[in-house]
Short mmCIF file of C-alpha atoms and ligand atoms in Angstrom, two decimals:
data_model
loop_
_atom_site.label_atom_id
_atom_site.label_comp_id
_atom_site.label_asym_id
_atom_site.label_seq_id
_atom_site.Cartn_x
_atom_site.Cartn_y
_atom_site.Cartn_z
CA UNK A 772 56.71 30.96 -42.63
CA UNK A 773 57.16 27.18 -41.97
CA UNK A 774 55.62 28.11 -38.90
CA UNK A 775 52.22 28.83 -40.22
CA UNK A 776 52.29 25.29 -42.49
CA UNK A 777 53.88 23.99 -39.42
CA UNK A 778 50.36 25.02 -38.02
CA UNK A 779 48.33 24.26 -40.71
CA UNK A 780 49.63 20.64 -40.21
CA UNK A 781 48.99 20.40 -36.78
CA UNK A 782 45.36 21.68 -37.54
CA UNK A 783 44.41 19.08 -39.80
CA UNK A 784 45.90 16.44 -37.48
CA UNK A 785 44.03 17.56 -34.10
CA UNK A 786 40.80 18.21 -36.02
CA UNK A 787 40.76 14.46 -37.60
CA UNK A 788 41.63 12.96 -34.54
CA UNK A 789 38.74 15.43 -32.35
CA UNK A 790 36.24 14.56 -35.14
CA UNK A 791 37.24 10.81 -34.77
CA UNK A 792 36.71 10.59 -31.07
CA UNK A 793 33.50 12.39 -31.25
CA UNK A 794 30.60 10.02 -30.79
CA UNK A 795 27.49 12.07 -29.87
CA UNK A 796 26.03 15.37 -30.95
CA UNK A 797 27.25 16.78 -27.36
CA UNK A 798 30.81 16.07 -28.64
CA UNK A 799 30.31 17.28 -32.43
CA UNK A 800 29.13 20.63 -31.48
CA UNK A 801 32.27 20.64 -28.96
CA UNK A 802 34.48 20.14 -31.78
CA UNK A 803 32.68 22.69 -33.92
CA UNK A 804 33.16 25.33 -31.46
CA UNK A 805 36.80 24.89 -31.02
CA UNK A 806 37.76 24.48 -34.65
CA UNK A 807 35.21 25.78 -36.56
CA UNK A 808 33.49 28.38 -35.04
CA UNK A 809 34.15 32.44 -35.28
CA UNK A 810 36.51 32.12 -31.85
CA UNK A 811 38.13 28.58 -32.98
CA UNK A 812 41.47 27.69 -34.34
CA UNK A 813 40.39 28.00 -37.79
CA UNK A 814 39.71 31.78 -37.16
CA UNK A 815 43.10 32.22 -35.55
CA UNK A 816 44.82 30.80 -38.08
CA UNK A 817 43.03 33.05 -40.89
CA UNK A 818 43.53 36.33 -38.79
CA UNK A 819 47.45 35.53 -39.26
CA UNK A 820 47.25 36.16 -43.08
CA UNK A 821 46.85 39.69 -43.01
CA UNK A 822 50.47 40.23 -41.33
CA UNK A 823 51.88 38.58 -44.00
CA UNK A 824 53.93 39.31 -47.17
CA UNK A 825 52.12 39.91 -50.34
CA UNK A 826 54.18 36.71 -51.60
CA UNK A 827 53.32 34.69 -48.65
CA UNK A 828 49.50 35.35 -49.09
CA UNK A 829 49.67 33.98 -52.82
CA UNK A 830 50.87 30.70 -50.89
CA UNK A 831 48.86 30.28 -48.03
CA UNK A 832 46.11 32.26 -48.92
CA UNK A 833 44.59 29.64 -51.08
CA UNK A 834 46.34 26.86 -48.61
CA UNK A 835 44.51 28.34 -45.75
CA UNK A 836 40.95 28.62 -47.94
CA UNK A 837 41.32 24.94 -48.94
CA UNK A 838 41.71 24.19 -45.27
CA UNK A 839 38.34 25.82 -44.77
CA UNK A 840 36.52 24.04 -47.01
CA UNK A 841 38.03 20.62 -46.39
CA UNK A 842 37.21 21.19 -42.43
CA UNK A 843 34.09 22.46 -42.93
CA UNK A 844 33.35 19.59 -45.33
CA UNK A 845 34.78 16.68 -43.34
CA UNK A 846 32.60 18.59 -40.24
CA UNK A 847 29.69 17.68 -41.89
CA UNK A 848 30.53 14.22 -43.82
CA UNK A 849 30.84 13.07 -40.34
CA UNK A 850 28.12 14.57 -38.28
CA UNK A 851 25.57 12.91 -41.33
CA UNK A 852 26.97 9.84 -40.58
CA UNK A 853 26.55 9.88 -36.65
CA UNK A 854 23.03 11.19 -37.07
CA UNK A 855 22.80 8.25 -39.65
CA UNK A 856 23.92 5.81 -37.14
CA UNK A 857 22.37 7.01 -34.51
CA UNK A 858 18.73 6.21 -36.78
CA UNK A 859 19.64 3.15 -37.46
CA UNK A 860 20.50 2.28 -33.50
CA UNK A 861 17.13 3.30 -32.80
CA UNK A 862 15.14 1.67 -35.41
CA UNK A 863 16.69 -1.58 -34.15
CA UNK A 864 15.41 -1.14 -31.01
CA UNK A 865 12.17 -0.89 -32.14
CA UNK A 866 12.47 -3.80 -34.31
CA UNK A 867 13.59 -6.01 -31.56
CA UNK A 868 11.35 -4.88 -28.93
CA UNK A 869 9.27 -7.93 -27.81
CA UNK A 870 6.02 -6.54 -26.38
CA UNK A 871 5.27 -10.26 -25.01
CA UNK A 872 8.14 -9.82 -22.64
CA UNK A 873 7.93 -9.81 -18.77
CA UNK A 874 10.29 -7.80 -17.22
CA UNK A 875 12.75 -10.10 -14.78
CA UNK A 876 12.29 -9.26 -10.64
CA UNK A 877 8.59 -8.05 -11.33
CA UNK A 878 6.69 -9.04 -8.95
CA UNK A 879 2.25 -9.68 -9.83
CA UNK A 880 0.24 -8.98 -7.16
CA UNK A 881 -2.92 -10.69 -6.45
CA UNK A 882 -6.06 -10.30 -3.89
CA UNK A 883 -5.62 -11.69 -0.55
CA UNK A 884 -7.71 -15.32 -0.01
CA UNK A 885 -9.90 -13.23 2.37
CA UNK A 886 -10.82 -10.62 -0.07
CA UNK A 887 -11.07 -12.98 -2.87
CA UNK A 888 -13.49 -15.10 -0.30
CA UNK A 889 -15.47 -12.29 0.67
CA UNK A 890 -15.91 -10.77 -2.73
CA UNK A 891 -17.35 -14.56 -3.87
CA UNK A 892 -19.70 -14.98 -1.19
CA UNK A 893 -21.37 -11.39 -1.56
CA UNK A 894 -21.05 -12.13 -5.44
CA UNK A 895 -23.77 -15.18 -4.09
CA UNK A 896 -25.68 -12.91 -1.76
CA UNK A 897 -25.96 -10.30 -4.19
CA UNK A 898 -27.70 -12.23 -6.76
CA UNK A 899 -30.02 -13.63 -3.93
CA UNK A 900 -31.14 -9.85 -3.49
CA UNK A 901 -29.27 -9.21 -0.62
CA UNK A 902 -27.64 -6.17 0.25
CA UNK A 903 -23.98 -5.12 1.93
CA UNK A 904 -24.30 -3.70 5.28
CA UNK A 905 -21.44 -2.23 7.49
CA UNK A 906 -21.10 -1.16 10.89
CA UNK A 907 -18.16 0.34 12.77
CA UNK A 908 -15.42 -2.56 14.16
CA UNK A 909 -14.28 -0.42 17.57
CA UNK A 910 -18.26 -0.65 19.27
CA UNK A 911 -20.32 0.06 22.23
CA UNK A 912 -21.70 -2.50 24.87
CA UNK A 913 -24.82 -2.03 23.75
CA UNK A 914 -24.41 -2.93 20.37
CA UNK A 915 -22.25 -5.78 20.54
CA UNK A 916 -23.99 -7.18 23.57
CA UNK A 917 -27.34 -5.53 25.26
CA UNK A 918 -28.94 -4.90 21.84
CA UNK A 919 -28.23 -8.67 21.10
CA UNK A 920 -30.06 -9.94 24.06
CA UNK A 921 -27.24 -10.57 26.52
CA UNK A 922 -26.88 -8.21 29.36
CA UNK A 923 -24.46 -7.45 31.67
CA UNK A 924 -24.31 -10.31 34.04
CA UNK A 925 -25.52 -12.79 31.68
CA UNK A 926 -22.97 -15.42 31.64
CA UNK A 927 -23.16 -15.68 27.69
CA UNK A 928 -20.90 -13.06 27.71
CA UNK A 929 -18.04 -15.55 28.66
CA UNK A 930 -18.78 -16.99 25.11
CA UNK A 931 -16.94 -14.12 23.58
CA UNK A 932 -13.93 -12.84 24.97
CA UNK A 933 -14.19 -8.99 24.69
CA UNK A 934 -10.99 -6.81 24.05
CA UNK A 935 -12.42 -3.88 26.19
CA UNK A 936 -10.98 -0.40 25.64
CA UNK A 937 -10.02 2.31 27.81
CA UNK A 938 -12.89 4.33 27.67
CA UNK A 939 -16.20 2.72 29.43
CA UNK A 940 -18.33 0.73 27.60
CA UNK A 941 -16.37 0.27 24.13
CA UNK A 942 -14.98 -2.33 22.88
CA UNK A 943 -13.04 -4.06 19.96
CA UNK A 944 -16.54 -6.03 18.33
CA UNK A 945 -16.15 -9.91 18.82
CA UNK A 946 -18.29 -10.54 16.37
CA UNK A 947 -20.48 -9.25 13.32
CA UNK A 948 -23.92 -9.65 15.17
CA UNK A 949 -23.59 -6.05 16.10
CA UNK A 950 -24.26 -5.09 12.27
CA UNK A 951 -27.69 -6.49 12.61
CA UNK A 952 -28.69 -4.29 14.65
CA UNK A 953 -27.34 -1.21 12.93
CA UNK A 954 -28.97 -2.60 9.76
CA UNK A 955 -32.38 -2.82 11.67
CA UNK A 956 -32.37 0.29 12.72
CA UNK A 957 -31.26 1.92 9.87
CA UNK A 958 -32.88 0.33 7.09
CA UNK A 959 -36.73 -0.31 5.76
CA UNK A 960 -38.21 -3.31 6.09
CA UNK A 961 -38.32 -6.13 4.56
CA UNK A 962 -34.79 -6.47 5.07
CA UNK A 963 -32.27 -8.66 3.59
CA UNK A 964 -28.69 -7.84 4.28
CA UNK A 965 -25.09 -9.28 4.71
CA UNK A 966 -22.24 -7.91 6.50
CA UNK A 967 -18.74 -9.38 6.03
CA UNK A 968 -16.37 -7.96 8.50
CA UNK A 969 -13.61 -8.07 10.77
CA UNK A 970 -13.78 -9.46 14.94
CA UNK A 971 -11.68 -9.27 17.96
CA UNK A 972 -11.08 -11.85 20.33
CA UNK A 973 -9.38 -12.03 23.36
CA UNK A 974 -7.58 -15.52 23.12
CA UNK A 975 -4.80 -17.18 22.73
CA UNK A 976 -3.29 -17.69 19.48
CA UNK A 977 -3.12 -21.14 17.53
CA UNK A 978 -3.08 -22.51 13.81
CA UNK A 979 -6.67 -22.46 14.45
CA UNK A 980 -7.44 -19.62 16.24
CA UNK A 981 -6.14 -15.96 16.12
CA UNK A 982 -7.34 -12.32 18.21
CA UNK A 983 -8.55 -11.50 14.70
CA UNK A 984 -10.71 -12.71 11.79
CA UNK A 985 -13.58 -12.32 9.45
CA UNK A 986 -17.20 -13.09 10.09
CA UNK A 987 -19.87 -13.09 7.79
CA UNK A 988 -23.18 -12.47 9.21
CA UNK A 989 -26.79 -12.39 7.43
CA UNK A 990 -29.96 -11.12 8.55
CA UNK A 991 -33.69 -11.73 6.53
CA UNK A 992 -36.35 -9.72 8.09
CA UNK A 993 -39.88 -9.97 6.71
CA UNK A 994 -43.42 -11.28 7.39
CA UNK A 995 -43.81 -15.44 7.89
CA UNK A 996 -40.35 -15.98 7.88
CA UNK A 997 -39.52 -19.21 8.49
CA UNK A 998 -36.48 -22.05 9.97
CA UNK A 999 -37.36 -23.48 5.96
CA UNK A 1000 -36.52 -20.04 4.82
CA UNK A 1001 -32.71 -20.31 6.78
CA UNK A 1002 -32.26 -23.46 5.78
CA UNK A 1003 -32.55 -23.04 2.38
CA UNK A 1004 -30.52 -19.87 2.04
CA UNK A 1005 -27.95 -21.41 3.74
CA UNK A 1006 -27.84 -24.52 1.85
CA UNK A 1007 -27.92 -22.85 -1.58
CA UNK A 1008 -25.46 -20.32 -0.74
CA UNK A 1009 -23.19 -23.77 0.38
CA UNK A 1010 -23.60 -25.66 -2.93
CA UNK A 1011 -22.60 -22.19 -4.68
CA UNK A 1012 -19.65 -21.18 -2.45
CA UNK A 1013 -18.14 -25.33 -2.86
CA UNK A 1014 -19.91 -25.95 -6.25
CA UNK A 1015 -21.07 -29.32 -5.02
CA UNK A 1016 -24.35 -30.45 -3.94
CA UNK A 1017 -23.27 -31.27 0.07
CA UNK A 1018 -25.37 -32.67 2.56
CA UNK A 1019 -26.50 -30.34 5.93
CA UNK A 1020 -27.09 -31.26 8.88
CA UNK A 1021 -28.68 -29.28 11.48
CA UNK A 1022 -27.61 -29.35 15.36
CA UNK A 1023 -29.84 -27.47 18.14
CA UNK A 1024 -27.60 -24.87 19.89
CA UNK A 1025 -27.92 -21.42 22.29
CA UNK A 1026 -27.13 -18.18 20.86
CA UNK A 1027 -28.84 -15.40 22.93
CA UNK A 1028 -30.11 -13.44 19.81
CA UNK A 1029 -31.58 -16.55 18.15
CA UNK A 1030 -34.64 -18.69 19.30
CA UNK A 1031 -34.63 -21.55 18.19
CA UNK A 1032 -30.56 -21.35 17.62
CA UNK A 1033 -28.49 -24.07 15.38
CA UNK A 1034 -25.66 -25.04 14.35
CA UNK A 1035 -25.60 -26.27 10.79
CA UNK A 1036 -23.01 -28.86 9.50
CA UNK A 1037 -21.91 -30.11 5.89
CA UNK A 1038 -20.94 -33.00 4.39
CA UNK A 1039 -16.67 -32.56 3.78
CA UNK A 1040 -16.36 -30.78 0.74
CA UNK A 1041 -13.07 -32.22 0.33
CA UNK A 1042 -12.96 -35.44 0.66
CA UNK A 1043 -15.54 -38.81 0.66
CA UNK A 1044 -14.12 -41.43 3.08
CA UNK A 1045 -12.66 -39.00 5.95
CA UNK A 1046 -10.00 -36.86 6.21
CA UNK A 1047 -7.59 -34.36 8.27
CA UNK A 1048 -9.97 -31.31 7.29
CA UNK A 1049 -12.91 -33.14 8.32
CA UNK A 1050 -10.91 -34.66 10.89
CA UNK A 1051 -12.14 -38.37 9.54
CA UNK A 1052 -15.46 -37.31 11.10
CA UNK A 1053 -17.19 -36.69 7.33
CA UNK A 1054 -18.69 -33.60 8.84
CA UNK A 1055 -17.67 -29.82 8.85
CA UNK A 1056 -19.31 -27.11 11.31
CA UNK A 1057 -19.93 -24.29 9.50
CA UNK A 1058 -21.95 -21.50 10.96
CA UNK A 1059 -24.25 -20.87 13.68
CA UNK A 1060 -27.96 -19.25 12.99
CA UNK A 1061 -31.20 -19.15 14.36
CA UNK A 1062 -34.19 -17.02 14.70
CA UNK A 1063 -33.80 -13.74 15.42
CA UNK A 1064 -35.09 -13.35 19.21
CA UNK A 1065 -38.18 -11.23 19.80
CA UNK A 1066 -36.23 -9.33 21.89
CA UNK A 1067 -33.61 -8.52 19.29
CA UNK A 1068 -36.59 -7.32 17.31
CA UNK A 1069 -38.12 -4.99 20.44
CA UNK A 1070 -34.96 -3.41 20.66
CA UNK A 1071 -34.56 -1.87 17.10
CA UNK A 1072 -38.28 -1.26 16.79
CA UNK A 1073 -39.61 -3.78 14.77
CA UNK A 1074 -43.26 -5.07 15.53
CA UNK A 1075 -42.77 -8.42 16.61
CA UNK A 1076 -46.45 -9.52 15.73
CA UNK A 1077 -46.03 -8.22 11.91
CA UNK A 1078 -42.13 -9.40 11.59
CA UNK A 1079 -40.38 -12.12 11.80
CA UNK A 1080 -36.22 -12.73 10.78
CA UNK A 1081 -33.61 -15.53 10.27
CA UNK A 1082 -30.13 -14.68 11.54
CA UNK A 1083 -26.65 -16.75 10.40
CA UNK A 1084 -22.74 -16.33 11.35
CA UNK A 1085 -20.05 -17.62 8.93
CA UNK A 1086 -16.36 -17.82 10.05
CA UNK A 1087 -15.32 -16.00 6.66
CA UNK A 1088 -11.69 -16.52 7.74
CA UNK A 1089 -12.50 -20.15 8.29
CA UNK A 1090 -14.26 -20.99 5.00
CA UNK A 1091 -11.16 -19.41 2.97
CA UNK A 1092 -8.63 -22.16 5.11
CA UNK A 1093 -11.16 -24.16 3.85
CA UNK A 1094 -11.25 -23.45 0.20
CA UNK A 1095 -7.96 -22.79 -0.01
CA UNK A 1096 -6.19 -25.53 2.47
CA UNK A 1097 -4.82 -23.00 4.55
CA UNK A 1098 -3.84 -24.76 7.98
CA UNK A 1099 -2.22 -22.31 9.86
CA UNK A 1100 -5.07 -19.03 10.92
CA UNK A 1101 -1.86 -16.63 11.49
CA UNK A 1102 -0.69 -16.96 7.99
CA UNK A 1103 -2.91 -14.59 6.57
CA UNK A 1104 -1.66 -11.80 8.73
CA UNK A 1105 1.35 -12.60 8.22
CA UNK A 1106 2.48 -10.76 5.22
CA UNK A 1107 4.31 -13.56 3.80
CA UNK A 1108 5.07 -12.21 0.68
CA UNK A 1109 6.32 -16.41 -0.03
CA UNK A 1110 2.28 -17.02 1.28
CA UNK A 1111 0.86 -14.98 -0.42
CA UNK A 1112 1.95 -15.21 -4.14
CA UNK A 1113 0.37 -18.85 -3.92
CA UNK A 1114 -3.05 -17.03 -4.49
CA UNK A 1115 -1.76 -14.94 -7.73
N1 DAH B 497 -22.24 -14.16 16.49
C1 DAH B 497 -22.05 -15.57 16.66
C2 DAH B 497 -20.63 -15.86 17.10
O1 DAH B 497 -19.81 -15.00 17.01
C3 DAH B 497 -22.34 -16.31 15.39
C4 DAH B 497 -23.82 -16.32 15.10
C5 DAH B 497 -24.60 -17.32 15.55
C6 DAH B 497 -24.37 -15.29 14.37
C7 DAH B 497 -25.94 -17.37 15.30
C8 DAH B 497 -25.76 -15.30 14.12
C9 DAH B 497 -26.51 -16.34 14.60
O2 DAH B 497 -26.35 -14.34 13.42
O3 DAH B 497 -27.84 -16.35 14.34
O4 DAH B 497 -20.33 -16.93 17.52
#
């Protein structure tokens, strides 16, 4: 029979050592199954006492049930202590766990400059009772130009270089003007309305000039409105978008849609002697405006005895490489992710 202590040996051995190496519940239960369990080693060795002498049973009967216990025992000494461990892992994570702390690599994001612009100046227009207006950016001739007073062969056209599309008569819209119309025709009057927006041009790119950018227009329709009216919109819409009180200076000018037209300058924001944003000249161009032309009026049905309007164009694109001494236009297409996490 030294081959049954032989294997009672060998038992203890390979269970301690199993038990040992076992470092997760995965493992435990693995060790439990092939030692412990009804199928396991244990089992096995048990079944091999009933083909033995009644002598031999006195020995390793109680041998083999003191094996049981002391297994079963040391089974569970140790699986208390991983599940003990295992607690005390995990409640140190929580007490280290620094809710302050940025993860490395992430990156913030942040509004583009021209969103961030636009959102401030209809912020301003907003709270001078104005309202958004939209209109469609791929638009017909006769929005974009005939509505606006400038016909076919009127050589204003050249002023705006027209992406023209495939299909007769549409085009990419070179500027927000269009939305007046649309705005006329669609809303009641009075009417007081912005509309920030995106233009196509057909010219050749520079740090100062790109195919596309953002135009802010306005349009104030109303009885006895007006140049004092413009004026002072635009001027208090200035000292609120620079938060300084600058000096404007107004410029006679031809727009088509506007009679009288201007152009209306400020004093550089930026600097007091001169400088390269002012180009040393003290003076920044800023938007063109005017009365809106009778015949603007005419063609979106408005009574031109009862109503008058003020019209104005902002270079949206322009006034955020203003504010935010951008000097190259084609940056903020770019997607320079090294651009634009300067604005975050
Ligand atoms: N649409 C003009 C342009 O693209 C800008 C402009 C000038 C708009 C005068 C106006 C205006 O509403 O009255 O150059």
């Amino acid at each position: 029979m030294k081959s049954l202590q032989a294997a009672l040996n060998e038992f203890k051995s390979t269970f301690s050592t199993a038990l040992q190496s076992a470092s997760d519940e995965q493992a435990l239960e693995h060790v439990r199954t092939t030692f412990l369990s009804r199928k396991g080693h244990l089992s096995a060795l048990m079944e091999q006492l009933k083909n033995l002498s009644i002598e031999e049973k006195r020995t390793f009967g109680p041998l083999l049930n003191e094996l049981k216990q002391w297994s079963e025992e040391t089974f569970t000494i140790h699986k208390e202590q991983l599940i003990k461990s295992q607690q005390n892992a995990e409640l140190a994570k929580q007490q280290h766990f620094d809710v302050t702390a940025t993860m490395p690599g992430t990156l913030r994001g942040s509004l583009h400059p021209l969103t961030h612009i636009k959102q401030q100046v209809e912020n301003i227009f907003i709270s001078m009772g104005y309202q958004i207006a939209d209109g469609p950016e791929v638009e017909t001739d006769y929005y974009n130009f005939e509505s606006l007073n400038i016909p076919a062969d009127h050589p204003a056209r050249d002023m705006w270089d027209t992406f023209w599309l495939d299909i007769p008569s549409l085009l990419l819209r070179t500027h927000t003007s269009p939305v007046q119309v649309h705005a006329m025709e669609k809303k009641q009057l009075p009417l007081a309305v912005i509309a920030p927006g995106r233009c196509y041009r057909h010219e050749a790119t520079d740090a100062t000039h790109d195919f596309l950018f953002m135009q802010l227009e306005g349009l104030v329709i109303d009885t006895n409105i007006s140049m004092s009216n413009l004026l002072a919109t635009c001027k208090a819409f200035l000292q609120a978008i620079f938060k300084k009180d600058l000096k404007m200076r107004v410029r006679p000018s031809y727009f088509p849609f506007t009679e009288p037209s201007i152009e209306i300058d400020i004093t550089c924001p930026f600097c007091t002697s001169g400088c390269s944003v002012c180009k040393f000249s003290r003076w920044i161009e800023i938007c063109g405006a005017g009365l809106v032309h009778p015949r603007v009026l005419q063609a979106a049905g408005i009574d031109t005895e009862k109503y008058s309007g003020f019209a104005f164009g902002f270079g949206l694109t322009r006034l955020a490489m203003l504010t935010y001494s951008i000097n190259d236009i084609r940056l903020l297409h770019s997607g320079k992710i090294e651009f634009l996490e300067q604005f975050s």
